[in-house]
Short mmCIF file of C-alpha atoms and ligand atoms in Angstrom, two decimals:
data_model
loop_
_atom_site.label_atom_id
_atom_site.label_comp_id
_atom_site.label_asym_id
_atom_site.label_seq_id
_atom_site.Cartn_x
_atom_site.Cartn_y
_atom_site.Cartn_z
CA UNK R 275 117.78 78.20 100.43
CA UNK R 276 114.31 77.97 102.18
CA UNK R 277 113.54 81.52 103.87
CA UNK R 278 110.38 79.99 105.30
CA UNK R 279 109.38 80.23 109.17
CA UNK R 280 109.02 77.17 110.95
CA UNK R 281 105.59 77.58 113.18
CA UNK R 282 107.79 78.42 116.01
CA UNK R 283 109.13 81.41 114.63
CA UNK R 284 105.91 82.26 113.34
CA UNK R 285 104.47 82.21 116.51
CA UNK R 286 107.38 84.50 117.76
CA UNK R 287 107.35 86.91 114.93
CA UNK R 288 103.51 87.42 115.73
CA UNK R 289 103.38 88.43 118.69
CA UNK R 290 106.81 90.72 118.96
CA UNK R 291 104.71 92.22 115.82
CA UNK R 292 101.49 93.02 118.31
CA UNK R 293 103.48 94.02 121.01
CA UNK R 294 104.90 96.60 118.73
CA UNK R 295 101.77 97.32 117.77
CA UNK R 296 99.54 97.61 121.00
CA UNK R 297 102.09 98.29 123.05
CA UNK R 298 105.44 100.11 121.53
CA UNK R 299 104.51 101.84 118.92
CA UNK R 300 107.20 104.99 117.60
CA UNK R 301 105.14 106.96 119.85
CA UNK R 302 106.56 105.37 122.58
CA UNK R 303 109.68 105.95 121.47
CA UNK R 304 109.54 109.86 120.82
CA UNK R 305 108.23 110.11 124.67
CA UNK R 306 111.52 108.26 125.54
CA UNK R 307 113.99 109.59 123.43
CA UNK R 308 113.78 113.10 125.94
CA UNK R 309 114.42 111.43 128.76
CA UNK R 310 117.61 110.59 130.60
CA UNK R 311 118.02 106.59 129.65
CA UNK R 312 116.04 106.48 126.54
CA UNK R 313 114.57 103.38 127.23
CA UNK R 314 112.05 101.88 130.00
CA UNK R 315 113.12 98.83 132.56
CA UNK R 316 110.08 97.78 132.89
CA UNK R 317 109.20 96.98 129.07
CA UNK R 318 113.19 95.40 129.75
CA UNK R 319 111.74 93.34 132.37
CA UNK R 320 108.46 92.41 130.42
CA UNK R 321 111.36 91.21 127.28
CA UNK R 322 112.65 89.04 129.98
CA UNK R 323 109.30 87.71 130.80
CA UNK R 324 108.39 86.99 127.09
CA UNK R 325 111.77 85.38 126.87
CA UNK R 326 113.22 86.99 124.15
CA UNK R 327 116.45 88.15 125.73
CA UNK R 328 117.14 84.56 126.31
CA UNK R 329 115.75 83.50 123.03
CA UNK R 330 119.47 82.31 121.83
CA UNK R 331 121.17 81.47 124.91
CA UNK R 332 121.85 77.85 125.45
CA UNK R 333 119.40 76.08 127.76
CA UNK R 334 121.94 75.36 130.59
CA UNK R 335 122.48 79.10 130.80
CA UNK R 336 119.04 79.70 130.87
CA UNK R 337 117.75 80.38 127.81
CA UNK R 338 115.93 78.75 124.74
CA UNK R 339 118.42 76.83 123.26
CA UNK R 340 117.56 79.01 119.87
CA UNK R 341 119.23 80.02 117.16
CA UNK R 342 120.79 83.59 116.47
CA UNK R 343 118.07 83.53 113.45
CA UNK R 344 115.28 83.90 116.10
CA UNK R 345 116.67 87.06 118.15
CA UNK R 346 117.31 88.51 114.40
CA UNK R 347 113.76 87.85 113.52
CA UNK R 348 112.61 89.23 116.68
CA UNK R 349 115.12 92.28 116.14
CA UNK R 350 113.47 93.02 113.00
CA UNK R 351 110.16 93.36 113.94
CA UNK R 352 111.13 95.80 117.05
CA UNK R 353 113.04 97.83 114.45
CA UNK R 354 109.38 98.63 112.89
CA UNK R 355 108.49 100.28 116.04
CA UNK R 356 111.97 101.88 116.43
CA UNK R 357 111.99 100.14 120.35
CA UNK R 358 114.80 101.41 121.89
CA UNK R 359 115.83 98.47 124.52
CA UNK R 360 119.18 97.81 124.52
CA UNK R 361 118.93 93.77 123.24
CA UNK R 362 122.18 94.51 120.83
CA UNK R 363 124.58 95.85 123.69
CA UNK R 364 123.00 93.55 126.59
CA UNK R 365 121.78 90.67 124.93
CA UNK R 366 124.61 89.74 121.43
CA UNK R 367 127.41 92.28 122.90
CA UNK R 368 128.06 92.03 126.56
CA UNK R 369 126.00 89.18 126.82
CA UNK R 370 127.00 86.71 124.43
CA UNK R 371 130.38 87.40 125.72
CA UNK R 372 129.33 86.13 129.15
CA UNK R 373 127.82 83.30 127.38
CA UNK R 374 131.01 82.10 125.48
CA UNK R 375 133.48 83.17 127.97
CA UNK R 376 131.70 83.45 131.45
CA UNK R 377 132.90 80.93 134.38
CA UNK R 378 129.44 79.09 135.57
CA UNK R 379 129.63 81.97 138.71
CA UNK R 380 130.24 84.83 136.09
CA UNK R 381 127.38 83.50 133.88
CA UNK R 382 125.04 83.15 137.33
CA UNK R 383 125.73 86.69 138.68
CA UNK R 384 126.09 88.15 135.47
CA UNK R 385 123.92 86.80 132.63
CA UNK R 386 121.25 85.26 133.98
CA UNK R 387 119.67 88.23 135.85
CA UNK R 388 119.80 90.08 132.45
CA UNK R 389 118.19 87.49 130.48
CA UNK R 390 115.37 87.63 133.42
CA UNK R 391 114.89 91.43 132.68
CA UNK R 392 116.47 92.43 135.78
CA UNK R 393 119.35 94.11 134.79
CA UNK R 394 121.04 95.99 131.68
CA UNK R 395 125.09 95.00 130.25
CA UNK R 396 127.23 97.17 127.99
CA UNK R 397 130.33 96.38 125.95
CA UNK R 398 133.05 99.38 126.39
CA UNK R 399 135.33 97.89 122.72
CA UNK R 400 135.42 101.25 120.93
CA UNK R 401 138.40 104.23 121.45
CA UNK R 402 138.61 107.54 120.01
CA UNK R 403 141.19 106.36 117.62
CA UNK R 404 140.33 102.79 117.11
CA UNK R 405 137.38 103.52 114.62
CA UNK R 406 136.59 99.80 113.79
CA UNK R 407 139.66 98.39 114.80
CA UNK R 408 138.90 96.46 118.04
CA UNK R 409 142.49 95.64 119.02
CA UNK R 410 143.73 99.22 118.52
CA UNK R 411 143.03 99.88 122.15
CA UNK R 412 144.97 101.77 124.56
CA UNK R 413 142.92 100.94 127.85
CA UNK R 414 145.51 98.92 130.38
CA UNK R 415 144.55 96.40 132.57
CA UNK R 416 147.95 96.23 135.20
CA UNK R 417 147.88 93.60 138.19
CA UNK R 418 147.80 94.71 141.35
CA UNK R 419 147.86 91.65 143.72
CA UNK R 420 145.69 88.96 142.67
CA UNK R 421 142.96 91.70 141.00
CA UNK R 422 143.62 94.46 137.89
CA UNK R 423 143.66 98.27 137.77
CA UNK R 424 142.13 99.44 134.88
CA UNK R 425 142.75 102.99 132.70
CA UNK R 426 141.83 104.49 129.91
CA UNK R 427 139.05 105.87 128.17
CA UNK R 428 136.06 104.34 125.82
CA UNK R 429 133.64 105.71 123.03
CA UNK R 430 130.37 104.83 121.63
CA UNK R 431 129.76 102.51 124.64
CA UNK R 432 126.07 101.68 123.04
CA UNK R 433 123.51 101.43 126.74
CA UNK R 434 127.03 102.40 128.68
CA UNK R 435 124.62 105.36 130.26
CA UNK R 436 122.51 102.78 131.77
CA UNK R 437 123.86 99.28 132.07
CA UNK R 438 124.49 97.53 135.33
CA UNK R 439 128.01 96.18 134.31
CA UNK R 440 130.14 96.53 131.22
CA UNK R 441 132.02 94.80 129.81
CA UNK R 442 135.58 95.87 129.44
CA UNK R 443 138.33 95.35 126.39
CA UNK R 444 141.51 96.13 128.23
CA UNK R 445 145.16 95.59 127.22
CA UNK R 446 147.23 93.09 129.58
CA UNK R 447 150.15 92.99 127.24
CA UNK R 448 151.53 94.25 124.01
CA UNK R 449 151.69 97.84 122.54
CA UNK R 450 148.61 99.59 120.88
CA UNK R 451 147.68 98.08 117.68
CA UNK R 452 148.70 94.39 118.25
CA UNK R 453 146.97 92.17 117.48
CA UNK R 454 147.15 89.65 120.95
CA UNK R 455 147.20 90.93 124.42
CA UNK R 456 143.52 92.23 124.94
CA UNK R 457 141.50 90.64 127.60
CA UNK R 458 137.83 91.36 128.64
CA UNK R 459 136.76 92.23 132.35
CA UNK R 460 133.14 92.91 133.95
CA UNK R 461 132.93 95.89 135.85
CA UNK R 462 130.03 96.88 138.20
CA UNK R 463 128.40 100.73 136.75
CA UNK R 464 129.02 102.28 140.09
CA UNK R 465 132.68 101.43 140.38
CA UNK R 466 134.80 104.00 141.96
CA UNK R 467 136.73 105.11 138.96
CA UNK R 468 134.57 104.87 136.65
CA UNK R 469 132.77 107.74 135.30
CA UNK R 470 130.09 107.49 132.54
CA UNK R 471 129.30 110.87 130.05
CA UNK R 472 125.85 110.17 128.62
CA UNK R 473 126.00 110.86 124.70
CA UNK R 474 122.43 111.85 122.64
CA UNK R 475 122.62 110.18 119.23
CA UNK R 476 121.19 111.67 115.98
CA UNK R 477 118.90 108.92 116.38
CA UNK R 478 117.17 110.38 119.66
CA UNK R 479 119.04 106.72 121.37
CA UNK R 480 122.37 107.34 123.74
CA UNK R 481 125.34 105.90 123.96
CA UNK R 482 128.37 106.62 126.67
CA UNK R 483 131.71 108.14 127.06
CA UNK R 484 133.70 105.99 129.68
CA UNK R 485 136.61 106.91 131.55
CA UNK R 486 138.14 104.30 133.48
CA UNK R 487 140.67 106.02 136.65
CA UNK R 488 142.65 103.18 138.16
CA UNK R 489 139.07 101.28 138.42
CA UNK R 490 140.17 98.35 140.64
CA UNK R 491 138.78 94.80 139.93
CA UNK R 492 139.31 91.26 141.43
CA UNK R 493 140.62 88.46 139.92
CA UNK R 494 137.18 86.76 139.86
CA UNK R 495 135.77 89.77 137.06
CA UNK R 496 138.63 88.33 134.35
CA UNK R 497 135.97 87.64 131.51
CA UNK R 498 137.99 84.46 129.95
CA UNK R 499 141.82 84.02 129.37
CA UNK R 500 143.77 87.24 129.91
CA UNK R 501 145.30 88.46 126.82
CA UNK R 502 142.94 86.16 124.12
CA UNK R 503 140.24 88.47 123.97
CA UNK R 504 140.24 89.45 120.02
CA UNK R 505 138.80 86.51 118.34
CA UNK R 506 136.03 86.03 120.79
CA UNK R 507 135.65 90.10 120.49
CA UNK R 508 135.71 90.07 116.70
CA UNK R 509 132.59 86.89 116.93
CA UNK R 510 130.93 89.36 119.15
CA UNK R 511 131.15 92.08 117.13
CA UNK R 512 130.51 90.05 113.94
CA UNK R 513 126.93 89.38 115.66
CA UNK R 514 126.20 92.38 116.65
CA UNK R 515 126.67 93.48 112.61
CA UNK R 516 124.54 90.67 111.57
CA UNK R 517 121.56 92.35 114.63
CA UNK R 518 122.23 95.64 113.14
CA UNK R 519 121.02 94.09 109.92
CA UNK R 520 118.11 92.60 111.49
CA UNK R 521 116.48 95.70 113.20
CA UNK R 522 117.33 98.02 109.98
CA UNK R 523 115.29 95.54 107.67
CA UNK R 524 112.83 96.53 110.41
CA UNK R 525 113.01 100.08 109.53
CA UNK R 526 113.66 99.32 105.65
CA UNK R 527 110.63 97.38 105.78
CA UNK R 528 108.66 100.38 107.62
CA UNK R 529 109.76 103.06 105.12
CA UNK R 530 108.63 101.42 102.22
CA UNK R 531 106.04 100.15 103.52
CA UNK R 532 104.84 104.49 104.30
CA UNK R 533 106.22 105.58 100.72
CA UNK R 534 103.58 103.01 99.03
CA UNK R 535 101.26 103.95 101.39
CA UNK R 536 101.74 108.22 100.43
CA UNK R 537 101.94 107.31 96.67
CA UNK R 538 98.75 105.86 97.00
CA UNK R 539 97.21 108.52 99.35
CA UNK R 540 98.72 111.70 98.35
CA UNK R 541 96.44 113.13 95.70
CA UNK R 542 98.27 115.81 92.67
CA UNK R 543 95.78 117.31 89.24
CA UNK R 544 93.16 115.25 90.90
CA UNK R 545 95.03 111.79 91.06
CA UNK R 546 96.75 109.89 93.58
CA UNK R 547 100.90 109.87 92.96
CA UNK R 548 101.21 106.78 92.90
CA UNK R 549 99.42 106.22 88.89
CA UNK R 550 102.22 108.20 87.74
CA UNK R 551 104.27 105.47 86.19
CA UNK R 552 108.23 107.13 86.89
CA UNK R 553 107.24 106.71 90.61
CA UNK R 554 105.42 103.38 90.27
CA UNK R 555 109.49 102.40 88.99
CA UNK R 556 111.20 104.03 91.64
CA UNK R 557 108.80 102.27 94.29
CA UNK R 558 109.80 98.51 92.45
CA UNK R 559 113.04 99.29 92.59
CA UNK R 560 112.64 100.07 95.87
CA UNK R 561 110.68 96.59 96.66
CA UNK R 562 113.81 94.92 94.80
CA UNK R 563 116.23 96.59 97.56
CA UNK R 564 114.13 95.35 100.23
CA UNK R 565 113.99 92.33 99.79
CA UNK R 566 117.38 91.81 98.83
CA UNK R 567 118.17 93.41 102.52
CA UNK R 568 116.25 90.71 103.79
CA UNK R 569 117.68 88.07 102.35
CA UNK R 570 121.16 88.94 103.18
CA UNK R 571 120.01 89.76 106.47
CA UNK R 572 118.55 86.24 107.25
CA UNK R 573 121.44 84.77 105.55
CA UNK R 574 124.02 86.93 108.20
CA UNK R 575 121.36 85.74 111.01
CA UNK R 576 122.84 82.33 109.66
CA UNK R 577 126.21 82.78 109.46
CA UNK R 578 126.32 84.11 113.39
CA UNK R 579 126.32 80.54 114.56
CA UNK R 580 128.82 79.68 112.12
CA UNK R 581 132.02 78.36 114.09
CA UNK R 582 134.39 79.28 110.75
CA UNK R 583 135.18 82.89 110.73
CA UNK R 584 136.23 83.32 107.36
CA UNK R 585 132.34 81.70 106.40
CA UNK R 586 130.56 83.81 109.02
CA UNK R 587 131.97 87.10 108.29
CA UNK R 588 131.78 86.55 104.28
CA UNK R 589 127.77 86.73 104.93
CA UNK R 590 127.66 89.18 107.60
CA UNK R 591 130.19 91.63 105.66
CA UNK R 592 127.94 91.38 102.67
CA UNK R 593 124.15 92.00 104.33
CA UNK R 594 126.04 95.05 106.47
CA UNK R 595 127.19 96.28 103.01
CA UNK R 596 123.48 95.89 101.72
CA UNK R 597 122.38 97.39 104.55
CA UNK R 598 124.41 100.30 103.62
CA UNK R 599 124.02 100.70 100.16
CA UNK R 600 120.75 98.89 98.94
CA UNK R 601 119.18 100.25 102.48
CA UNK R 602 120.13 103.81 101.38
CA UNK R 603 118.95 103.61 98.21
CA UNK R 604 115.41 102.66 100.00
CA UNK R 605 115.99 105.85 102.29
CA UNK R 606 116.54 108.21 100.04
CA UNK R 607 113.99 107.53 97.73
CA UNK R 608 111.51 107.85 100.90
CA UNK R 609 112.63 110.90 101.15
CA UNK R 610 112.51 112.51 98.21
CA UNK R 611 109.02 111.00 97.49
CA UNK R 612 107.57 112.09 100.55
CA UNK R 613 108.97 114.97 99.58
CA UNK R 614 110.30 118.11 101.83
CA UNK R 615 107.82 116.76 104.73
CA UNK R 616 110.16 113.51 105.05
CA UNK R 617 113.45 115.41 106.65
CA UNK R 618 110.85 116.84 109.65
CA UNK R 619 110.63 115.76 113.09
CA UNK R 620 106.72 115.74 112.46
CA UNK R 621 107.07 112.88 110.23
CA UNK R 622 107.69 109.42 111.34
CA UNK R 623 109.78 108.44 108.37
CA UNK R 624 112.67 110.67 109.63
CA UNK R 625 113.16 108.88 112.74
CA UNK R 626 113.43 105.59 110.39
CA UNK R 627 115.61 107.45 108.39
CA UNK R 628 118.38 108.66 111.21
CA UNK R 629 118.52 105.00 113.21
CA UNK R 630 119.33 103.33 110.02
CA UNK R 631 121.74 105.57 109.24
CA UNK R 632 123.25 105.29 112.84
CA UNK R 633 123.00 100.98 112.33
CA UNK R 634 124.67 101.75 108.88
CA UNK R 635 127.39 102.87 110.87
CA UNK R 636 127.74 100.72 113.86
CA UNK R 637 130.08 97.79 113.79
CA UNK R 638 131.80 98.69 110.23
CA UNK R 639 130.81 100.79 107.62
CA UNK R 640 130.30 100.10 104.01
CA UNK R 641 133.82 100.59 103.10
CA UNK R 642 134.98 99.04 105.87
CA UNK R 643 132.94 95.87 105.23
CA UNK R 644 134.05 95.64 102.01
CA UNK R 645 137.75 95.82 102.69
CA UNK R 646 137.22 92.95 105.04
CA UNK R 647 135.49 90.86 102.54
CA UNK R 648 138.31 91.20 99.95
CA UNK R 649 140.78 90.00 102.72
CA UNK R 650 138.87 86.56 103.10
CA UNK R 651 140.26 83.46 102.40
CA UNK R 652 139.37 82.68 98.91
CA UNK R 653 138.14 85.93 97.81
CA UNK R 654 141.04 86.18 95.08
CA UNK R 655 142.48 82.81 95.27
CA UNK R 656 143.57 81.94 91.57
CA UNK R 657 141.68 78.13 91.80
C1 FAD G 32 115.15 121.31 105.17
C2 FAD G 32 114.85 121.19 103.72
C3 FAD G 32 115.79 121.59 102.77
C4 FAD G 32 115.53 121.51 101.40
N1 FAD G 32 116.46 121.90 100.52
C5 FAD G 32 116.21 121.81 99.18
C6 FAD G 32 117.17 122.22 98.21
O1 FAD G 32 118.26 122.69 98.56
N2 FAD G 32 116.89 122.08 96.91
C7 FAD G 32 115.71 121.54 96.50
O2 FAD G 32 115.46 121.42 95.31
N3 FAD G 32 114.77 121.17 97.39
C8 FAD G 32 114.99 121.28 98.72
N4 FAD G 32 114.04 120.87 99.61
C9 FAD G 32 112.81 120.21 99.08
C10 FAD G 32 111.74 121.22 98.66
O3 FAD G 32 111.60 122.25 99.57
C11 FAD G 32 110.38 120.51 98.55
O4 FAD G 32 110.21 119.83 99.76
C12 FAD G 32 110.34 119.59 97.41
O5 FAD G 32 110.44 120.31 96.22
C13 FAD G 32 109.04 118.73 97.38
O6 FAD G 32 107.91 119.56 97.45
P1 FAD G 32 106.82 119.32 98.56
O7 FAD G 32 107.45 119.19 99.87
O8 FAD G 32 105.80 120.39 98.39
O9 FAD G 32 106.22 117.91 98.22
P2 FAD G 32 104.87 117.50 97.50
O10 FAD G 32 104.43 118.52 96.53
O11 FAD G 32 103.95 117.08 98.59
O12 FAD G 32 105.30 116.26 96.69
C14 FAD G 32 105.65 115.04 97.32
C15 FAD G 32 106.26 114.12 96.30
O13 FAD G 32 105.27 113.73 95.38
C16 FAD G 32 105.76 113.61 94.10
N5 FAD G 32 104.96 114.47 93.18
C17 FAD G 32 104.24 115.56 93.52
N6 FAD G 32 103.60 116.05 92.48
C18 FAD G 32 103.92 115.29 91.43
C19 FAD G 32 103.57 115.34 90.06
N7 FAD G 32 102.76 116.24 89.54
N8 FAD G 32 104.11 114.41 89.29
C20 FAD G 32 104.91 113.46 89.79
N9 FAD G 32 105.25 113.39 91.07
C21 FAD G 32 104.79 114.29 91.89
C22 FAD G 32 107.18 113.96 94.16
O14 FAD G 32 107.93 112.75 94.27
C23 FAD G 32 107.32 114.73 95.45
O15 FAD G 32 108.62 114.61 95.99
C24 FAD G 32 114.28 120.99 100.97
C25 FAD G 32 113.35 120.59 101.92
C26 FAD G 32 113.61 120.68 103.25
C27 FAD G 32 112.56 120.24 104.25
#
């Protein structure tokens, strides 16, 4: 398979990379991580300007008309810088549910003011006991009239602090754990009702706790058909494992990028580190995890327009189980050859370190991942 850019995404990868550089570097984000949203609306609105929030939104919606291999490749260079705009909740979560689902006047008052940079989304999918089960939810959406009332309670709702309107997995029918019955509904941040607990992450980013008290919606904030929310949730979520991916090679990238850079630098008896052949191993066997990261990660970037689901989450279940595993073994090594100095808040390599171990856990773990890929069609067919 060719990995090559086209000039396009050349072009694109270019200048997200000076932006980063001139303009977002981690400094940025250490200033940002002690404040209350964590991230700035108007580098949001300057994304939306540059177009890359729109980058693989259909034309007719107004975006690009790109592929989901563009926002990865954009994704990845931001995760160098650790930029902390919320693309994965707004843009693949919340967003490319508006996209696939949204009624032309949901997409209009919805989507298209975030892809301009105007405004923020958040998908509320996660429940204290649901771990990464989407359709174990316990949220109710009951009619009342021609509208809904909504209850229940939400975790981990990634920019849920901040965003504008979330996006809402609710039950319509059915008992906790089945499978059908979940619908999805947009509701506006300040809703009466709804109250929103601002959660710190290890990785200085936030995330919400949202409690929904008889939150009252009209008919016209359904999100799609009521009660055939879980395949379109699962594609959602599929994506936003492939993005995870996609910024972590960022950070992969970064930290080995910093350990070659020490070995070379850092001097011990009078020569640098890095002629010592036992770490000149370690640091190739680091290169090897890289790039195999990458290359699973382009090939999940793929597989996120696939329509088959069996195909797309064979290739995104694998590159979030390299992210796991072959990214780890990238992390640790960082650490240890950076030595004690790695683990400190001083250091930029411990800020790489925590995100990717927050993405490692976002949208299915390694274990999780793999349990998923052994359930695949195929996967132990006797043929
Ligand atoms: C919070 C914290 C907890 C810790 N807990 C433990 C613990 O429980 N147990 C433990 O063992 N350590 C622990 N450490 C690590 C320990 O304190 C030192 O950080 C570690 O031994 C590395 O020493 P250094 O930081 O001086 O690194 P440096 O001396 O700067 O060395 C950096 C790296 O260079 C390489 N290197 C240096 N000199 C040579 C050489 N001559 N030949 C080849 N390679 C070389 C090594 O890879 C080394 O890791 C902890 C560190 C921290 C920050």
């Amino acid at each position: 398979m060719n990995f090559d850019l086209s000039e396009e995404q050349q072009i694109l990868v270019d200048s997200v990379a000076k932006f980063v550089a001139n303009d977002s570097p981690v400094e940025r984000f250490r200033k940002l991580r002690d404040t209350e949203r964590g991230w700035d609306p108007s580098v949001w609105a300057r994304m939306g300007e540059f177009g890359w929030l729109g980058v693989a939104y259909p034309e007719e919606q107004g975006g690009f008309g790109g592929r989901f291999v563009d926002l990865a490749l954009i994704l990845e260079q931001l995760g160098r810088g650790l930029v902390p705009e919320p693309i994965v909740p707004s843009v693949v979560l919340a967003g490319g549910l508006l996209s696939k689902l949204g009624s032309d006047a949901q997409r209009e008052r919805f989507l298209a003011p975030m892809i301009e940079g105007r405004t923020s989304l958040a998908l509320a999918y996660a429940e204290r006991q649901s771990r990464f089960t989407p359709h174990d939810c316990r949220t109710r959406a009951e009619r009342r009239g021609a509208g809904w009332v909504l209850s229940g309670e939400k975790t981990w709702v990634l920019n849920g602090h901040a965003a504008d309107q979330l996006v809402i997995v609710a039950r319509t029918a059915g008992d906790p754990l089945d499978r059908e019955g979940l619908s999805l509904f947009v509701v506006d941040g300040d809703a009466p009702g709804l109250e929103r607990i601002r959660v710190p992450g290890m990785d200085g980013q936030r995330s919400a706790l949202v409690r929904l008290r008889r939150v009252e919606v009209g008919a016209e904030r359904l999100l799609g058909p009521a009660g055939a929310a879980r395949p379109h949730l699962e594609w959602a979520l599929d994506r936003a494992a492939a993005a995870a991916c996609a910024e972590g090679q960022g950070e992969i990238q970064e930290l080995f990028d910093r350990t070659v850079a020490y070995l070379k630098q850092r001097v011990q008896f009078g020569v640098p580190i890095g002629s010592f052949q036992a770490l000149q191993h370690r640091a190739a066997d680091m290169y090897a995890e890289t790039e195999l990261c990458r290359s699973t990660m382009i090939l999940a970037a793929i597989a996120a327009d696939y329509e088959d689901a069996d195909e797309r989450q064979a290739e995104i279940s694998a590159a979030k189980l390299q992210l796991s595993r072959g990214g780890w073994f990238v992390q640790e090594n960082a650490i240890q050859l950076f030595g004690g100095i790695g683990v400190t808040d001083e250091q930029d390599e411990g800020l790489f370190f925590k995100r990717l171990r927050v993405l490692q856990g976002l949208f299915g773990d390694a274990d999780w991942h793999v349990a998923r890929y052994q359930g695949l069609r195929g996967f132990a067919s006797e043929a």
